[in-house]
Amino acid sequence: MPAVPVADGAGPSPAVSDDGAGRAPDRCSNRAPLRFADRLVGALLEAGADEEQAAWTAWTVVYFVLGLVQEEQAAPDRPDDRLTRAVDPAAHPAPHRVAAHSRPGAFEDRPAFGLDAILSRLPE
Amino acid sequence: MPAVPVADGAGPSPAVSDDGAGRAPDRCSNRAPLRFADRLVGALLEAGADEEQAAWTAWTVVYFVLGLVQEEQAAPDRPDDRLTRAVDPAAHPAPHRVAAHSRPGAFEDRPAFGLDAILSRLPE
């Protein structure tokens, strides 16, 4: 996977400092998502993506990350074997075969796995 | 991208027929998602993924598709230029540059784009 530099052309983030005019920091306004989009899309363009690839890759990344974060936030605090019990080895042979990797968890490794895949189509 | 065959080893889907015992078809029960998971994970295994790659790729595909479907279902019926107006070319140069590809739409092409990327890491 090519390195994806994080663009820093937008200057210091106002998300961590008040703008001095008494307005709320950027994280409390609609400008924060646009500044984040500028960093993400800018990094993809710097990595060599064309405009369509940068825009569509950004959405692919966002949807993947949102889904995984929702799963992590909803993960039970205690072991939950409902999925394991629901999988019938005869009726669902594939889920049964991969069951060890289907439980909630690996929340450090799975984002890297998905992002590596999504970003692997960027120019070398 | 390698071809991803759709596994058909689970026989005819009970989602389209009653099981004869008076129970609701599979699409109305918790078994339908497991049967779908069996087809998706089975296809990834048939394509050469190992167990971890099959499980984690399946989740990556599901989160991407759910996000895109939610966007499509929420897309306004009439042109909506709020995003275009919110993007400041000076403050958000990257979103401004890719604006033509960031509007809701291309719902035929973007799923293929994202799936091609996600599945490109499968064995050749």
PDB file of C-alpha atoms in Angstrom:
ATOM      1  CA  MET A   1       0.000   0.000   0.000  1.00  0.00           C
ATOM      2  CA  PRO A   2       1.358   3.443  -0.836  1.00  0.00           C
ATOM      3  CA  ALA A   3       1.930   5.801   2.039  1.00  0.00           C
ATOM      4  CA  VAL A   4      -0.921   8.247   2.491  1.00  0.00           C
ATOM      5  CA  PRO A   5       0.471  11.518   3.808  1.00  0.00           C
ATOM      6  CA  VAL A   6      -1.830  13.584   5.947  1.00  0.00           C
ATOM      7  CA  ALA A   7      -2.213  16.958   4.267  1.00  0.00           C
ATOM      8  CA  ASP A   8      -1.405  19.816   6.590  1.00  0.00           C
ATOM      9  CA  GLY A   9      -2.085  22.697   4.243  1.00  0.00           C
ATOM     10  CA  ALA A  10      -5.073  23.961   6.164  1.00  0.00           C
ATOM     11  CA  GLY A  11      -2.954  25.165   9.074  1.00  0.00           C
ATOM     12  CA  PRO A  12      -3.541  24.487  12.745  1.00  0.00           C
ATOM     13  CA  SER A  13      -6.893  22.905  13.429  1.00  0.00           C
ATOM     14  CA  PRO A  14      -9.423  25.246  14.975  1.00  0.00           C
ATOM     15  CA  ALA A  15     -10.945  22.164  16.554  1.00  0.00           C
ATOM     16  CA  VAL A  16      -8.528  22.601  19.448  1.00  0.00           C
ATOM     17  CA  SER A  17      -8.624  26.364  19.867  1.00  0.00           C
ATOM     18  CA  ASP A  18     -11.231  29.047  20.050  1.00  0.00           C
ATOM     19  CA  ASP A  19     -11.107  31.522  17.189  1.00  0.00           C
ATOM     20  CA  GLY A  20     -10.891  34.475  19.582  1.00  0.00           C
ATOM     21  CA  ALA A  21     -14.222  35.904  18.532  1.00  0.00           C
ATOM     22  CA  GLY A  22     -16.156  34.095  21.219  1.00  0.00           C
ATOM     23  CA  ARG A  23     -17.450  31.451  18.814  1.00  0.00           C
ATOM     24  CA  ALA A  24     -17.449  27.802  19.703  1.00  0.00           C
ATOM     25  CA  PRO A  25     -14.485  25.724  18.507  1.00  0.00           C
ATOM     26  CA  ASP A  26     -14.849  24.071  15.107  1.00  0.00           C
ATOM     27  CA  ARG A  27     -15.723  20.700  16.590  1.00  0.00           C
ATOM     28  CA  CYS A  28     -19.049  22.184  17.669  1.00  0.00           C
ATOM     29  CA  SER A  29     -20.007  23.547  14.255  1.00  0.00           C
ATOM     30  CA  ASN A  30     -20.678  22.244  10.777  1.00  0.00           C
ATOM     31  CA  ARG A  31     -17.199  23.331   9.699  1.00  0.00           C
ATOM     32  CA  ALA A  32     -15.385  20.492  11.466  1.00  0.00           C
ATOM     33  CA  PRO A  33     -16.626  17.750   9.084  1.00  0.00           C
ATOM     34  CA  LEU A  34     -15.590  19.883   6.123  1.00  0.00           C
ATOM     35  CA  ARG A  35     -12.117  20.414   7.569  1.00  0.00           C
ATOM     36  CA  PHE A  36     -11.838  16.672   8.229  1.00  0.00           C
ATOM     37  CA  ALA A  37     -12.992  15.964   4.659  1.00  0.00           C
ATOM     38  CA  ASP A  38     -10.338  18.380   3.428  1.00  0.00           C
ATOM     39  CA  ARG A  39      -7.611  16.426   5.256  1.00  0.00           C
ATOM     40  CA  LEU A  40      -8.879  13.019   4.115  1.00  0.00           C
ATOM     41  CA  VAL A  41      -9.563  13.930   0.476  1.00  0.00           C
ATOM     42  CA  GLY A  42      -6.381  15.998   0.355  1.00  0.00           C
ATOM     43  CA  ALA A  43      -4.334  13.000   1.529  1.00  0.00           C
ATOM     44  CA  LEU A  44      -5.883  10.797  -1.161  1.00  0.00           C
ATOM     45  CA  LEU A  45      -5.167  13.391  -3.866  1.00  0.00           C
ATOM     46  CA  GLU A  46      -1.583  13.741  -2.614  1.00  0.00           C
ATOM     47  CA  ALA A  47      -1.252   9.951  -2.806  1.00  0.00           C
ATOM     48  CA  GLY A  48      -2.063  10.139  -6.510  1.00  0.00           C
ATOM     49  CA  ALA A  49      -5.813   9.525  -6.702  1.00  0.00           C
ATOM     50  CA  ASP A  50      -7.740  11.424  -9.346  1.00  0.00           C
ATOM     51  CA  GLU A  51     -10.770  13.478  -8.310  1.00  0.00           C
ATOM     52  CA  GLU A  52     -13.343  10.712  -8.710  1.00  0.00           C
ATOM     53  CA  GLN A  53     -11.170   8.118  -6.978  1.00  0.00           C
ATOM     54  CA  ALA A  54     -10.422  10.509  -4.097  1.00  0.00           C
ATOM     55  CA  ALA A  55     -14.090  11.361  -3.528  1.00  0.00           C
ATOM     56  CA  TRP A  56     -15.381   7.814  -3.784  1.00  0.00           C
ATOM     57  CA  THR A  57     -12.525   6.331  -1.746  1.00  0.00           C
ATOM     58  CA  ALA A  58     -13.204   8.870   1.004  1.00  0.00           C
ATOM     59  CA  TRP A  59     -16.823   7.728   1.224  1.00  0.00           C
ATOM     60  CA  THR A  60     -15.744   4.072   1.218  1.00  0.00           C
ATOM     61  CA  VAL A  61     -13.373   4.760   4.115  1.00  0.00           C
ATOM     62  CA  VAL A  62     -15.991   6.714   6.064  1.00  0.00           C
ATOM     63  CA  TYR A  63     -18.708   4.073   5.724  1.00  0.00           C
ATOM     64  CA  PHE A  64     -16.307   1.280   6.719  1.00  0.00           C
ATOM     65  CA  VAL A  65     -15.019   3.167   9.760  1.00  0.00           C
ATOM     66  CA  LEU A  66     -18.509   4.200  10.910  1.00  0.00           C
ATOM     67  CA  GLY A  67     -19.716   0.598  10.728  1.00  0.00           C
ATOM     68  CA  LEU A  68     -16.764  -0.749  12.653  1.00  0.00           C
ATOM     69  CA  VAL A  69     -16.980   1.961  15.316  1.00  0.00           C
ATOM     70  CA  GLN A  70     -20.680   1.242  15.785  1.00  0.00           C
ATOM     71  CA  GLU A  71     -19.853  -2.439  16.222  1.00  0.00           C
ATOM     72  CA  GLU A  72     -17.134  -1.656  18.766  1.00  0.00           C
ATOM     73  CA  GLN A  73     -19.358   0.698  20.728  1.00  0.00           C
ATOM     74  CA  ALA A  74     -22.144  -1.890  20.805  1.00  0.00           C
ATOM     75  CA  ALA A  75     -19.867  -4.792  21.740  1.00  0.00           C
ATOM     76  CA  PRO A  76     -20.969  -6.424  24.987  1.00  0.00           C
ATOM     77  CA  ASP A  77     -18.772  -6.077  28.051  1.00  0.00           C
ATOM     78  CA  ARG A  78     -19.070  -9.754  28.842  1.00  0.00           C
ATOM     79  CA  PRO A  79     -18.606 -12.769  26.520  1.00  0.00           C
ATOM     80  CA  ASP A  80     -21.642 -13.212  24.264  1.00  0.00           C
ATOM     81  CA  ASP A  81     -22.006 -16.605  22.597  1.00  0.00           C
ATOM     82  CA  ARG A  82     -25.378 -16.028  20.954  1.00  0.00           C
ATOM     83  CA  LEU A  83     -23.885 -15.945  17.444  1.00  0.00           C
ATOM     84  CA  THR A  84     -21.831 -19.069  18.095  1.00  0.00           C
ATOM     85  CA  ARG A  85     -24.927 -20.895  19.305  1.00  0.00           C
ATOM     86  CA  ALA A  86     -27.021 -19.683  16.346  1.00  0.00           C
ATOM     87  CA  VAL A  87     -24.588 -20.976  13.725  1.00  0.00           C
ATOM     88  CA  ASP A  88     -25.568 -24.470  12.638  1.00  0.00           C
ATOM     89  CA  PRO A  89     -22.471 -26.211  11.231  1.00  0.00           C
ATOM     90  CA  ALA A  90     -24.614 -28.057   8.672  1.00  0.00           C
ATOM     91  CA  ALA A  91     -26.769 -25.122   7.559  1.00  0.00           C
ATOM     92  CA  HIS A  92     -24.072 -22.433   7.784  1.00  0.00           C
ATOM     93  CA  PRO A  93     -20.764 -24.145   7.029  1.00  0.00           C
ATOM     94  CA  ALA A  94     -18.893 -20.972   6.044  1.00  0.00           C
ATOM     95  CA  PRO A  95     -19.771 -18.908   9.151  1.00  0.00           C
ATOM     96  CA  HIS A  96     -18.970 -21.992  11.236  1.00  0.00           C
ATOM     97  CA  ARG A  97     -15.547 -22.292   9.597  1.00  0.00           C
ATOM     98  CA  VAL A  98     -14.636 -18.628  10.268  1.00  0.00           C
ATOM     99  CA  ALA A  99     -16.344 -18.379  13.670  1.00  0.00           C
ATOM    100  CA  ALA A 100     -13.072 -17.772  15.527  1.00  0.00           C
ATOM    101  CA  HIS A 101     -12.641 -14.542  13.535  1.00  0.00           C
ATOM    102  CA  SER A 102     -16.263 -13.359  13.558  1.00  0.00           C
ATOM    103  CA  ARG A 103     -16.678 -12.448  17.197  1.00  0.00           C
ATOM    104  CA  PRO A 104     -16.584  -8.804  18.252  1.00  0.00           C
ATOM    105  CA  GLY A 105     -12.994  -7.894  18.869  1.00  0.00           C
ATOM    106  CA  ALA A 106      -9.700  -7.328  17.089  1.00  0.00           C
ATOM    107  CA  PHE A 107     -10.675  -3.666  17.055  1.00  0.00           C
ATOM    108  CA  GLU A 108      -7.008  -2.743  16.694  1.00  0.00           C
ATOM    109  CA  ASP A 109      -6.343  -4.959  13.694  1.00  0.00           C
ATOM    110  CA  ARG A 110      -9.587  -4.863  11.729  1.00  0.00           C
ATOM    111  CA  PRO A 111      -9.480  -1.123  10.908  1.00  0.00           C
ATOM    112  CA  ALA A 112      -5.975  -1.595   9.487  1.00  0.00           C
ATOM    113  CA  PHE A 113      -7.130  -4.654   7.547  1.00  0.00           C
ATOM    114  CA  GLY A 114     -10.070  -2.843   5.946  1.00  0.00           C
ATOM    115  CA  LEU A 115      -8.161   0.368   5.250  1.00  0.00           C
ATOM    116  CA  ASP A 116      -5.286  -1.578   3.680  1.00  0.00           C
ATOM    117  CA  ALA A 117      -7.781  -3.215   1.333  1.00  0.00           C
ATOM    118  CA  ILE A 118      -9.686  -0.045   0.473  1.00  0.00           C
ATOM    119  CA  LEU A 119      -6.508   1.971  -0.120  1.00  0.00           C
ATOM    120  CA  SER A 120      -4.719  -0.755  -2.065  1.00  0.00           C
ATOM    121  CA  ARG A 121      -6.158   0.578  -5.332  1.00  0.00           C
ATOM    122  CA  LEU A 122      -4.366   3.902  -5.010  1.00  0.00           C
ATOM    123  CA  PRO A 123      -1.517   4.441  -7.493  1.00  0.00           C
ATOM    124  CA  GLU A 124       1.711   2.746  -6.442  1.00  0.00           C
TER     125      GLU A 124
ATOM    126  CA  MET B   1     -10.054  -8.572  -9.322  1.00  0.00           C
ATOM    127  CA  PRO B   2     -10.566 -12.300  -9.103  1.00  0.00           C
ATOM    128  CA  ALA B   3     -14.035 -13.580  -9.807  1.00  0.00           C
ATOM    129  CA  VAL B   4     -16.039 -14.237  -6.662  1.00  0.00           C
ATOM    130  CA  PRO B   5     -18.362 -17.164  -7.266  1.00  0.00           C
ATOM    131  CA  VAL B   6     -21.588 -17.220  -5.320  1.00  0.00           C
ATOM    132  CA  ALA B   7     -21.651 -20.398  -3.290  1.00  0.00           C
ATOM    133  CA  ASP B   8     -24.775 -22.436  -3.880  1.00  0.00           C
ATOM    134  CA  GLY B   9     -24.058 -25.320  -1.581  1.00  0.00           C
ATOM    135  CA  ALA B  10     -26.820 -24.484   0.845  1.00  0.00           C
ATOM    136  CA  GLY B  11     -29.553 -25.525  -1.572  1.00  0.00           C
ATOM    137  CA  PRO B  12     -32.698 -23.583  -2.428  1.00  0.00           C
ATOM    138  CA  SER B  13     -33.282 -20.608  -0.190  1.00  0.00           C
ATOM    139  CA  PRO B  14     -36.109 -21.021   2.293  1.00  0.00           C
ATOM    140  CA  ALA B  15     -36.522 -17.260   2.037  1.00  0.00           C
ATOM    141  CA  VAL B  16     -38.879 -17.829  -0.877  1.00  0.00           C
ATOM    142  CA  SER B  17     -40.810 -20.830   0.429  1.00  0.00           C
ATOM    143  CA  ASP B  18     -42.500 -21.861   3.585  1.00  0.00           C
ATOM    144  CA  ASP B  19     -40.895 -24.839   5.253  1.00  0.00           C
ATOM    145  CA  GLY B  20     -44.179 -26.703   5.425  1.00  0.00           C
ATOM    146  CA  ALA B  21     -44.276 -26.684   9.202  1.00  0.00           C
ATOM    147  CA  GLY B  22     -46.283 -23.495   9.418  1.00  0.00           C
ATOM    148  CA  ARG B  23     -43.274 -21.368  10.281  1.00  0.00           C
ATOM    149  CA  ALA B  24     -42.668 -18.035   8.636  1.00  0.00           C
ATOM    150  CA  PRO B  25     -40.310 -17.945   5.657  1.00  0.00           C
ATOM    151  CA  ASP B  26     -36.637 -17.401   6.449  1.00  0.00           C
ATOM    152  CA  ARG B  27     -36.699 -13.728   5.521  1.00  0.00           C
ATOM    153  CA  CYS B  28     -38.863 -13.116   8.588  1.00  0.00           C
ATOM    154  CA  SER B  29     -36.607 -14.915  11.032  1.00  0.00           C
ATOM    155  CA  ASN B  30     -33.092 -14.639  12.375  1.00  0.00           C
ATOM    156  CA  ARG B  31     -31.980 -17.431  10.050  1.00  0.00           C
ATOM    157  CA  ALA B  32     -31.987 -15.306   6.890  1.00  0.00           C
ATOM    158  CA  PRO B  33     -28.954 -13.212   7.902  1.00  0.00           C
ATOM    159  CA  LEU B  34     -27.038 -16.390   8.722  1.00  0.00           C
ATOM    160  CA  ARG B  35     -27.887 -17.885   5.349  1.00  0.00           C
ATOM    161  CA  PHE B  36     -26.793 -14.662   3.650  1.00  0.00           C
ATOM    162  CA  ALA B  37     -23.571 -14.704   5.696  1.00  0.00           C
ATOM    163  CA  ASP B  38     -23.029 -18.284   4.587  1.00  0.00           C
ATOM    164  CA  ARG B  39     -23.249 -17.273   0.915  1.00  0.00           C
ATOM    165  CA  LEU B  40     -21.002 -14.207   1.323  1.00  0.00           C
ATOM    166  CA  VAL B  41     -18.338 -15.845   3.499  1.00  0.00           C
ATOM    167  CA  GLY B  42     -18.535 -19.029   1.423  1.00  0.00           C
ATOM    168  CA  ALA B  43     -17.858 -17.048  -1.762  1.00  0.00           C
ATOM    169  CA  LEU B  44     -14.832 -15.376  -0.175  1.00  0.00           C
ATOM    170  CA  LEU B  45     -13.460 -18.735   0.994  1.00  0.00           C
ATOM    171  CA  GLU B  46     -14.027 -20.207  -2.488  1.00  0.00           C
ATOM    172  CA  ALA B  47     -12.133 -17.227  -3.929  1.00  0.00           C
ATOM    173  CA  GLY B  48      -9.114 -18.225  -1.855  1.00  0.00           C
ATOM    174  CA  ALA B  49      -9.389 -16.127   1.295  1.00  0.00           C
ATOM    175  CA  ASP B  50      -8.253 -17.718   4.539  1.00  0.00           C
ATOM    176  CA  GLU B  51     -10.644 -17.796   7.490  1.00  0.00           C
ATOM    177  CA  GLU B  52      -9.571 -14.465   9.003  1.00  0.00           C
ATOM    178  CA  GLN B  53      -9.546 -12.690   5.645  1.00  0.00           C
ATOM    179  CA  ALA B  54     -12.980 -14.101   4.745  1.00  0.00           C
ATOM    180  CA  ALA B  55     -14.545 -13.011   8.036  1.00  0.00           C
ATOM    181  CA  TRP B  56     -13.001  -9.542   8.123  1.00  0.00           C
ATOM    182  CA  THR B  57     -13.606  -8.898   4.399  1.00  0.00           C
ATOM    183  CA  ALA B  58     -17.264  -9.853   4.854  1.00  0.00           C
ATOM    184  CA  TRP B  59     -17.645  -7.225   7.593  1.00  0.00           C
ATOM    185  CA  THR B  60     -15.830  -4.638   5.454  1.00  0.00           C
ATOM    186  CA  VAL B  61     -18.230  -5.317   2.567  1.00  0.00           C
ATOM    187  CA  VAL B  62     -21.285  -5.178   4.816  1.00  0.00           C
ATOM    188  CA  TYR B  63     -20.350  -1.870   6.466  1.00  0.00           C
ATOM    189  CA  PHE B  64     -19.538  -0.266   3.103  1.00  0.00           C
ATOM    190  CA  VAL B  65     -22.795  -1.429   1.515  1.00  0.00           C
ATOM    191  CA  LEU B  66     -24.929  -0.392   4.508  1.00  0.00           C
ATOM    192  CA  GLY B  67     -23.421   3.102   4.460  1.00  0.00           C
ATOM    193  CA  LEU B  68     -23.946   3.556   0.753  1.00  0.00           C
ATOM    194  CA  VAL B  69     -27.513   2.242   0.887  1.00  0.00           C
ATOM    195  CA  GLN B  70     -28.320   4.620   3.738  1.00  0.00           C
ATOM    196  CA  GLU B  71     -26.927   7.493   1.662  1.00  0.00           C
ATOM    197  CA  GLU B  72     -28.979   6.454  -1.364  1.00  0.00           C
ATOM    198  CA  GLN B  73     -32.169   6.088   0.662  1.00  0.00           C
ATOM    199  CA  ALA B  74     -31.623   9.517   2.246  1.00  0.00           C
ATOM    200  CA  ALA B  75     -30.732  11.244  -1.036  1.00  0.00           C
ATOM    201  CA  PRO B  76     -33.095  14.157  -1.735  1.00  0.00           C
ATOM    202  CA  ASP B  77     -35.505  13.902  -4.643  1.00  0.00           C
ATOM    203  CA  ARG B  78     -34.615  17.369  -5.849  1.00  0.00           C
ATOM    204  CA  PRO B  79     -31.165  18.948  -6.382  1.00  0.00           C
ATOM    205  CA  ASP B  80     -29.590  19.922  -3.065  1.00  0.00           C
ATOM    206  CA  ASP B  81     -26.704  22.381  -3.279  1.00  0.00           C
ATOM    207  CA  ARG B  82     -26.138  22.843   0.478  1.00  0.00           C
ATOM    208  CA  LEU B  83     -22.829  20.977   0.412  1.00  0.00           C
ATOM    209  CA  THR B  84     -21.633  22.899  -2.640  1.00  0.00           C
ATOM    210  CA  ARG B  85     -22.466  26.179  -0.925  1.00  0.00           C
ATOM    211  CA  ALA B  86     -20.821  25.125   2.360  1.00  0.00           C
ATOM    212  CA  VAL B  87     -17.489  24.266   0.721  1.00  0.00           C
ATOM    213  CA  ASP B  88     -15.182  27.293   0.843  1.00  0.00           C
ATOM    214  CA  PRO B  89     -12.591  26.927  -1.956  1.00  0.00           C
ATOM    215  CA  ALA B  90      -9.946  28.593   0.223  1.00  0.00           C
ATOM    216  CA  ALA B  91     -10.667  26.711   3.467  1.00  0.00           C
ATOM    217  CA  HIS B  92     -11.531  23.344   1.885  1.00  0.00           C
ATOM    218  CA  PRO B  93      -9.490  23.094  -1.318  1.00  0.00           C
ATOM    219  CA  ALA B  94      -9.644  19.298  -1.580  1.00  0.00           C
ATOM    220  CA  PRO B  95     -13.448  18.956  -1.243  1.00  0.00           C
ATOM    221  CA  HIS B  96     -13.771  21.874  -3.677  1.00  0.00           C
ATOM    222  CA  ARG B  97     -11.559  20.088  -6.197  1.00  0.00           C
ATOM    223  CA  VAL B  98     -13.580  16.837  -6.051  1.00  0.00           C
ATOM    224  CA  ALA B  99     -17.002  18.484  -5.692  1.00  0.00           C
ATOM    225  CA  ALA B 100     -18.274  17.146  -9.009  1.00  0.00           C
ATOM    226  CA  HIS B 101     -17.866  13.595  -7.653  1.00  0.00           C
ATOM    227  CA  SER B 102     -19.100  14.207  -4.092  1.00  0.00           C
ATOM    228  CA  ARG B 103     -22.775  14.800  -4.710  1.00  0.00           C
ATOM    229  CA  PRO B 104     -25.285  12.049  -3.985  1.00  0.00           C
ATOM    230  CA  GLY B 105     -25.551   9.896  -7.056  1.00  0.00           C
ATOM    231  CA  ALA B 106     -23.610   7.389  -9.142  1.00  0.00           C
ATOM    232  CA  PHE B 107     -25.382   4.747  -7.087  1.00  0.00           C
ATOM    233  CA  GLU B 108     -24.777   2.254  -9.878  1.00  0.00           C
ATOM    234  CA  ASP B 109     -21.035   2.851 -10.133  1.00  0.00           C
ATOM    235  CA  ARG B 110     -19.972   3.540  -6.551  1.00  0.00           C
ATOM    236  CA  PRO B 111     -20.870   0.100  -5.143  1.00  0.00           C
ATOM    237  CA  ALA B 112     -18.750  -1.507  -7.876  1.00  0.00           C
ATOM    238  CA  PHE B 113     -15.918   0.939  -7.163  1.00  0.00           C
ATOM    239  CA  GLY B 114     -15.870   0.189  -3.431  1.00  0.00           C
ATOM    240  CA  LEU B 115     -16.311  -3.560  -3.827  1.00  0.00           C
ATOM    241  CA  ASP B 116     -13.534  -3.710  -6.433  1.00  0.00           C
ATOM    242  CA  ALA B 117     -11.225  -2.005  -3.950  1.00  0.00           C
ATOM    243  CA  ILE B 118     -12.221  -4.091  -0.935  1.00  0.00           C
ATOM    244  CA  LEU B 119     -11.979  -7.369  -2.867  1.00  0.00           C
ATOM    245  CA  SER B 120      -8.735  -6.506  -4.632  1.00  0.00           C
ATOM    246  CA  ARG B 121      -6.734  -8.050  -1.797  1.00  0.00           C
ATOM    247  CA  LEU B 122      -8.138 -11.505  -2.398  1.00  0.00           C
ATOM    248  CA  PRO B 123      -5.655 -14.014  -3.832  1.00  0.00           C
ATOM    249  CA  GLU B 124      -5.207 -13.678  -7.619  1.00  0.00           C
TER     250      GLU B 124
END
